[in-house]
mmCIF file of C-alpha atoms and ligand atoms in Angstrom:
data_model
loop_
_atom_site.group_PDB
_atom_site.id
_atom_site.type_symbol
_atom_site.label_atom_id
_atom_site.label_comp_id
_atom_site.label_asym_id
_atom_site.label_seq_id
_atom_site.Cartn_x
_atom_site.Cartn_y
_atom_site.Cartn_z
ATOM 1 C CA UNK A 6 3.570 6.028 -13.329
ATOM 2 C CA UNK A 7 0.451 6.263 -15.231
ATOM 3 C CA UNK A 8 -0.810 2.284 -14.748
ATOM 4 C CA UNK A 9 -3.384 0.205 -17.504
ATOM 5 C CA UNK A 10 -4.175 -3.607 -16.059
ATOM 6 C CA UNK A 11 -4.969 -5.699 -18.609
ATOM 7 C CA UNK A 12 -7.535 -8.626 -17.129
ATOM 8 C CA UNK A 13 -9.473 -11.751 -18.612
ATOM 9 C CA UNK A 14 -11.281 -13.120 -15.340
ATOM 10 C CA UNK A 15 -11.507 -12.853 -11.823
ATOM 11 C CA UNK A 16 -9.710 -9.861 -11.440
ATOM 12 C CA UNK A 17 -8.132 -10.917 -7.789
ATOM 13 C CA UNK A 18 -4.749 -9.907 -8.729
ATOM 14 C CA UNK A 19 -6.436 -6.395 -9.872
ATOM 15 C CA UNK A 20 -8.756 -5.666 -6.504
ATOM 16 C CA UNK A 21 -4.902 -6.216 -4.699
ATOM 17 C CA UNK A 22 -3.387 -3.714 -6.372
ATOM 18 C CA UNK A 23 -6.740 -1.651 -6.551
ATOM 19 C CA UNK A 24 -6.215 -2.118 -2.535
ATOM 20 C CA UNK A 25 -2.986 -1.018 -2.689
ATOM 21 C CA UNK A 26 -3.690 2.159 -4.515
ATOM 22 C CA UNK A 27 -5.988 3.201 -1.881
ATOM 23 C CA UNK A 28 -3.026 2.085 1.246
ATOM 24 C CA UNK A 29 -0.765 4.590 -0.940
ATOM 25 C CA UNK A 30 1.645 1.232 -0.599
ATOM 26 C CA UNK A 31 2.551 2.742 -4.297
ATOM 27 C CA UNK A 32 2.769 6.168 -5.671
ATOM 28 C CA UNK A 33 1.584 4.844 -9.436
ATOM 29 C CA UNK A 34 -2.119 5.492 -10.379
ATOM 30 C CA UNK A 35 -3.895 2.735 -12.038
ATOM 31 C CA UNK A 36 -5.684 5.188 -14.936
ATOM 32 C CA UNK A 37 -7.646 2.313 -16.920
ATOM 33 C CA UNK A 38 -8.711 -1.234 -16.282
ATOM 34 C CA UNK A 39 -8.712 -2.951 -19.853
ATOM 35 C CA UNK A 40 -10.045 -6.703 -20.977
ATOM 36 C CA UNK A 41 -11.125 -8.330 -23.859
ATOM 37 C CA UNK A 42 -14.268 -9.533 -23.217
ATOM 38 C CA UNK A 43 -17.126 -8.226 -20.527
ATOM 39 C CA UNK A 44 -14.494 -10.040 -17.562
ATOM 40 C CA UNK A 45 -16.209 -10.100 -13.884
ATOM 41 C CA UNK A 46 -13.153 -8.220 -12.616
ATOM 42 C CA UNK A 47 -14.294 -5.254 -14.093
ATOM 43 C CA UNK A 48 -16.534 -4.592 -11.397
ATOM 44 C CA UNK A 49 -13.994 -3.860 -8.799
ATOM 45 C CA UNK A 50 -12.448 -1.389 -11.509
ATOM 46 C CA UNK A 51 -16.188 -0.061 -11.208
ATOM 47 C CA UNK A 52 -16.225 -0.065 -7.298
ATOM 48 C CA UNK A 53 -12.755 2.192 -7.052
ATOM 49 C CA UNK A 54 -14.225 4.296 -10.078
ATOM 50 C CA UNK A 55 -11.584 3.507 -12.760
ATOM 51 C CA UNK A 56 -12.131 3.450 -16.137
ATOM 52 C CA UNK A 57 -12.677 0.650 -17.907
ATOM 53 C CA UNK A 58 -12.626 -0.640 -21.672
ATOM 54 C CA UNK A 59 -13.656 -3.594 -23.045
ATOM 55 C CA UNK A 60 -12.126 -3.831 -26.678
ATOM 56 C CA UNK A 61 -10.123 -6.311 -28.982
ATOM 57 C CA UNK A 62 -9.201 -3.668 -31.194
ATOM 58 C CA UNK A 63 -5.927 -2.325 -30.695
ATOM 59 C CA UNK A 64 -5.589 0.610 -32.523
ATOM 60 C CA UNK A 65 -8.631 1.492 -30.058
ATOM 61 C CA UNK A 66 -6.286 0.174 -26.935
ATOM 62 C CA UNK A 67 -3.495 2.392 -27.639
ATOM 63 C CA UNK A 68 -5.526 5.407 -28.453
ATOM 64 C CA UNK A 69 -6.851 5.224 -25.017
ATOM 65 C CA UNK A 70 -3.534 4.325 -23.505
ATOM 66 C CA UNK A 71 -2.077 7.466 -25.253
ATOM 67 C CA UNK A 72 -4.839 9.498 -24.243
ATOM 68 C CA UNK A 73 -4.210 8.162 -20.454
ATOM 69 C CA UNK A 74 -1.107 8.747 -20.766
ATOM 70 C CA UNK A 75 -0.224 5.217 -19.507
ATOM 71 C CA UNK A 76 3.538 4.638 -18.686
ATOM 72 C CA UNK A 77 3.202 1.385 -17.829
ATOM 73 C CA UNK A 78 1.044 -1.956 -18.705
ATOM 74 C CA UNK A 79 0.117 -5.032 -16.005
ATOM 75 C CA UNK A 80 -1.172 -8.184 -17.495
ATOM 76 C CA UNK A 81 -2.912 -9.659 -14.358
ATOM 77 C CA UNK A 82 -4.866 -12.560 -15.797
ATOM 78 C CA UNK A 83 -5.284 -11.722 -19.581
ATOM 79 C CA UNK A 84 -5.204 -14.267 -21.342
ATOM 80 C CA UNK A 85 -4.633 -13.481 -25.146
ATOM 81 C CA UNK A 86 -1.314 -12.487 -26.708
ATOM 82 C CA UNK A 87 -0.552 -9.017 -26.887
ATOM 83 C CA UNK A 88 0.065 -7.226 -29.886
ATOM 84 C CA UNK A 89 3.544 -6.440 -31.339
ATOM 85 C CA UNK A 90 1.583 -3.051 -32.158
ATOM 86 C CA UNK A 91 1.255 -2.471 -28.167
ATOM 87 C CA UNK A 92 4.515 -4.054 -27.152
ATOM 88 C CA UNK A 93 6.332 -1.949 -29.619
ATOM 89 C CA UNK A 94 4.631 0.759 -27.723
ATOM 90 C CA UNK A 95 4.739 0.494 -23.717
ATOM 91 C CA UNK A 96 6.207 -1.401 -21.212
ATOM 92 C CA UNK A 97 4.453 -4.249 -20.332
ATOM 93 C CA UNK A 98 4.703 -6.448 -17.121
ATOM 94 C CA UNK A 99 2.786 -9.644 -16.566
ATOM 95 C CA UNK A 100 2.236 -11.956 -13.267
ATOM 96 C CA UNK A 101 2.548 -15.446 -13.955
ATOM 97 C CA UNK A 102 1.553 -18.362 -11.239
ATOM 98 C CA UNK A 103 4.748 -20.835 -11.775
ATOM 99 C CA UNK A 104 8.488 -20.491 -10.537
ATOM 100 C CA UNK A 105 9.692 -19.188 -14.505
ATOM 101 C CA UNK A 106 10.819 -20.963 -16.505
ATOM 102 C CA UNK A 107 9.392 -23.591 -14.907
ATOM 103 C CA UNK A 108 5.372 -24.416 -16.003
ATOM 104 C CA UNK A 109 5.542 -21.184 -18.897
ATOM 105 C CA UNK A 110 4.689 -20.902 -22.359
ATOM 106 C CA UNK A 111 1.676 -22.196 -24.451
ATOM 107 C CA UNK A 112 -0.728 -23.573 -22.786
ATOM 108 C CA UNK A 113 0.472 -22.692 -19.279
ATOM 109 C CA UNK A 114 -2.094 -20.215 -17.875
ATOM 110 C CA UNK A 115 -4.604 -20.731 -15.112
ATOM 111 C CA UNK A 116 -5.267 -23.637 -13.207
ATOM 112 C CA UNK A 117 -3.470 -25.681 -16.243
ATOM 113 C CA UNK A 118 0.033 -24.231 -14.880
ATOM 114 C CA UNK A 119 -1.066 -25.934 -10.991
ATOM 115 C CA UNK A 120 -2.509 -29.162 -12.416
ATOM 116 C CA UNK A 121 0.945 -29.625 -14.526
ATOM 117 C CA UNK A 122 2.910 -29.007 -11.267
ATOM 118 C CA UNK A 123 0.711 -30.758 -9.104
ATOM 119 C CA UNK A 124 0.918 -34.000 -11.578
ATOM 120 C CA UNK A 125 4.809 -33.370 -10.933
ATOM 121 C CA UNK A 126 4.253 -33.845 -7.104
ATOM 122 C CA UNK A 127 6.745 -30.461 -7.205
ATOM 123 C CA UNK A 128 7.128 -29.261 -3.360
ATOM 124 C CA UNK A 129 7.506 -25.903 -4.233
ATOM 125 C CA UNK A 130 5.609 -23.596 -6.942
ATOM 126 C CA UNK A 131 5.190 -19.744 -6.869
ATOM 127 C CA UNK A 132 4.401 -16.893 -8.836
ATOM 128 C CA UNK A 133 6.774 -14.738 -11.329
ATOM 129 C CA UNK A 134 6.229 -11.209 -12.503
ATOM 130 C CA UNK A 135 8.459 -10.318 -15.628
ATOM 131 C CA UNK A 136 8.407 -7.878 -18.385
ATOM 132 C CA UNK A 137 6.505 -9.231 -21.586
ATOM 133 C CA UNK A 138 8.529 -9.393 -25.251
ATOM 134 C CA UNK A 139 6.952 -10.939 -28.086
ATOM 135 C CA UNK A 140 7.725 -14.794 -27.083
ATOM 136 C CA UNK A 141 5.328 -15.720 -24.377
ATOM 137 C CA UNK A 142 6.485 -15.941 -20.774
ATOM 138 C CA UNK A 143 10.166 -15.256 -21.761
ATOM 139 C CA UNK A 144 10.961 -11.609 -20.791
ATOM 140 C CA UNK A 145 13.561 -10.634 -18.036
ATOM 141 C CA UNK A 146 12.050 -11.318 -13.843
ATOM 142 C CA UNK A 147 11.426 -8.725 -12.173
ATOM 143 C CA UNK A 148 10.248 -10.593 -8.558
ATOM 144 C CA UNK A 149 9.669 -14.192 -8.144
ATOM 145 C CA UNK A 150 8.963 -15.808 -5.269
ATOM 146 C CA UNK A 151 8.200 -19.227 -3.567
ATOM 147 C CA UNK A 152 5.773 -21.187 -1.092
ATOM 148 C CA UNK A 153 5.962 -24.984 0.461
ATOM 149 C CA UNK A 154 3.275 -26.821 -1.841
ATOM 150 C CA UNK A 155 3.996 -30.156 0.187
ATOM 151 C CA UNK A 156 1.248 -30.099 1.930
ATOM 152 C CA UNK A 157 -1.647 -29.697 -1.266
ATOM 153 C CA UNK A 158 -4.037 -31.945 -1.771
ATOM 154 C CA UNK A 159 -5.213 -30.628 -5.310
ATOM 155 C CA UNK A 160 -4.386 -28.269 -8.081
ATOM 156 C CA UNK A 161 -7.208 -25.897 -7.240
ATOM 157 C CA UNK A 162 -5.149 -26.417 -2.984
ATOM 158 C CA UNK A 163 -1.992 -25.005 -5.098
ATOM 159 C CA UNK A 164 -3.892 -22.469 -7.416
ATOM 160 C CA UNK A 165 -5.455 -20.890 -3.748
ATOM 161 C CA UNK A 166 -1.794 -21.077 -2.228
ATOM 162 C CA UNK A 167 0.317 -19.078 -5.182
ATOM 163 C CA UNK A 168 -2.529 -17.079 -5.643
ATOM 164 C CA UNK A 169 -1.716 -15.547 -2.235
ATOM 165 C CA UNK A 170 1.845 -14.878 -3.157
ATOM 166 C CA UNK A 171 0.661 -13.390 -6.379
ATOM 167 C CA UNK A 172 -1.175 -10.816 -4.942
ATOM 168 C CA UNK A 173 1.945 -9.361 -2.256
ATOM 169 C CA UNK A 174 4.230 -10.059 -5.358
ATOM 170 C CA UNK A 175 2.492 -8.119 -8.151
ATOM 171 C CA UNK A 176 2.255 -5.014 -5.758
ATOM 172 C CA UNK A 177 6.056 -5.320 -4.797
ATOM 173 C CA UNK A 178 7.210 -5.364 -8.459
ATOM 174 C CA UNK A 179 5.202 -1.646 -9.312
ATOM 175 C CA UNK A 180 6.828 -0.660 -6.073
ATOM 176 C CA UNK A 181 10.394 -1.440 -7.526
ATOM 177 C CA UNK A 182 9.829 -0.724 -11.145
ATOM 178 C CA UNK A 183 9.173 2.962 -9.483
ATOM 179 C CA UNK A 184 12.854 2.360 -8.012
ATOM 180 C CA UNK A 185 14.695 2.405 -10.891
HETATM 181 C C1 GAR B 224 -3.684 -15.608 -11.959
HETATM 182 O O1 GAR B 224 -3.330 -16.781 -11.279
HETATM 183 C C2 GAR B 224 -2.604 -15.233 -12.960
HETATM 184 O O2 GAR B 224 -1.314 -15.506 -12.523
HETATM 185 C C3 GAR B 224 -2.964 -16.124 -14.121
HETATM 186 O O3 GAR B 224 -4.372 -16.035 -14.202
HETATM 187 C C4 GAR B 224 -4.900 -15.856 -12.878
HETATM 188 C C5 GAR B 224 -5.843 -14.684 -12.867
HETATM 189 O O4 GAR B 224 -6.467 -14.548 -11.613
HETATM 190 N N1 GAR B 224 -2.316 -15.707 -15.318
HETATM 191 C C6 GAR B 224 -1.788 -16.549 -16.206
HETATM 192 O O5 GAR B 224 -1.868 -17.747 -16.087
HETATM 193 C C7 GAR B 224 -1.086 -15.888 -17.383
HETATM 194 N N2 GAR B 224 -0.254 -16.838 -18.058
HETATM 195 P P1 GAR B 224 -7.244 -13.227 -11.228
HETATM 196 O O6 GAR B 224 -8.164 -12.892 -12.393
HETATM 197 O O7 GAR B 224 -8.026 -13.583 -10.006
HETATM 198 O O8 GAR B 224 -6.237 -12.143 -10.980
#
């Protein structure tokens, strides 16, 4: 598959699967790095040479998608709704940092999702990755998986903890979407 990753920040999530890529843990090819706005996790799309575009205009998204030939979209970190234009268009996974349906929806994203959980005193949190539709955080699971939060002191102590997870978890789910 012909990979786009769609980022907003940090771009952790991305430099795992970037990582990945380059272990051959997956046969995809991430072709394009995409984000709204000049994100600092475009520089690791810089390091491994992918392209990258930085564009809120989607009729300019999908031409470069179609022009990649992109088979499949991964939201890791982006932050604004997708288009119905785009999800009409491609398949479109995204990683999210809470135990879905638990800690989704509006207003969920970020550290918001661990301070919500940690103001819970939940003893378990996780991350989810699932195929996007046009309600937020709603689409069918694809992997989710858990890790003891009993022992966090903080939201940022839970934030650093599912983080981990997300990064072994987003790689897994390309691996199995190439499975089917
Ligand atoms: C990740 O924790 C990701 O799950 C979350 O943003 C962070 C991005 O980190 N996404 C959402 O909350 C989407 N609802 P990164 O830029 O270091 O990959």
């Amino acid at each position: 598959m012909n990979i786009a990753v769609f980022i907003s920040g940090t771009g952790t999530n991305l430099k795992a699967l970037l990582d990945a890529q380059k272990d051959n843990y997956f046969k995809s090819k991430i072709v394009e790095v995409v984000s709204n706005k000049n994100a600092a996790g475009l520089n690791f799309a810089r390091e491994f040479g992918i392209d990258t575009l930085v564009s809120k205009d989607d009729s300019e998204i999908i031409d470069r998608l179609r022009e990649k030939k992109v088979d499949l979209i991964v939201l890791a970190g982006f932050l604004p709704k997708v288009s119905e234009k785009i999800i009409n268009e491609f398949t479109i996974i995204n990683i999210h940092p809470s135990l879905l349906p638990k800690y989704g929806g509006k207003g969920f994203y970020g550290i918001h999702v661990h301070e919500k959980v940690f103001e819970n005193m939940e003893k378990e949190s996780g991350a989810t990755v699932h195929y996007v539709n046009e309600n937020l955080d709603d689409g069918d699971i694809i992997l989710q998986r858990k890790v003891d939060i009993s022992d966090c002191k903080s939201a940022q102590d839970i934030a650093n903890k599912v983080l981990k997870i997300e990064h072994g978890i987003l790689k897994d789910a390309i691996k199995k979407l190439e499975e089917i």
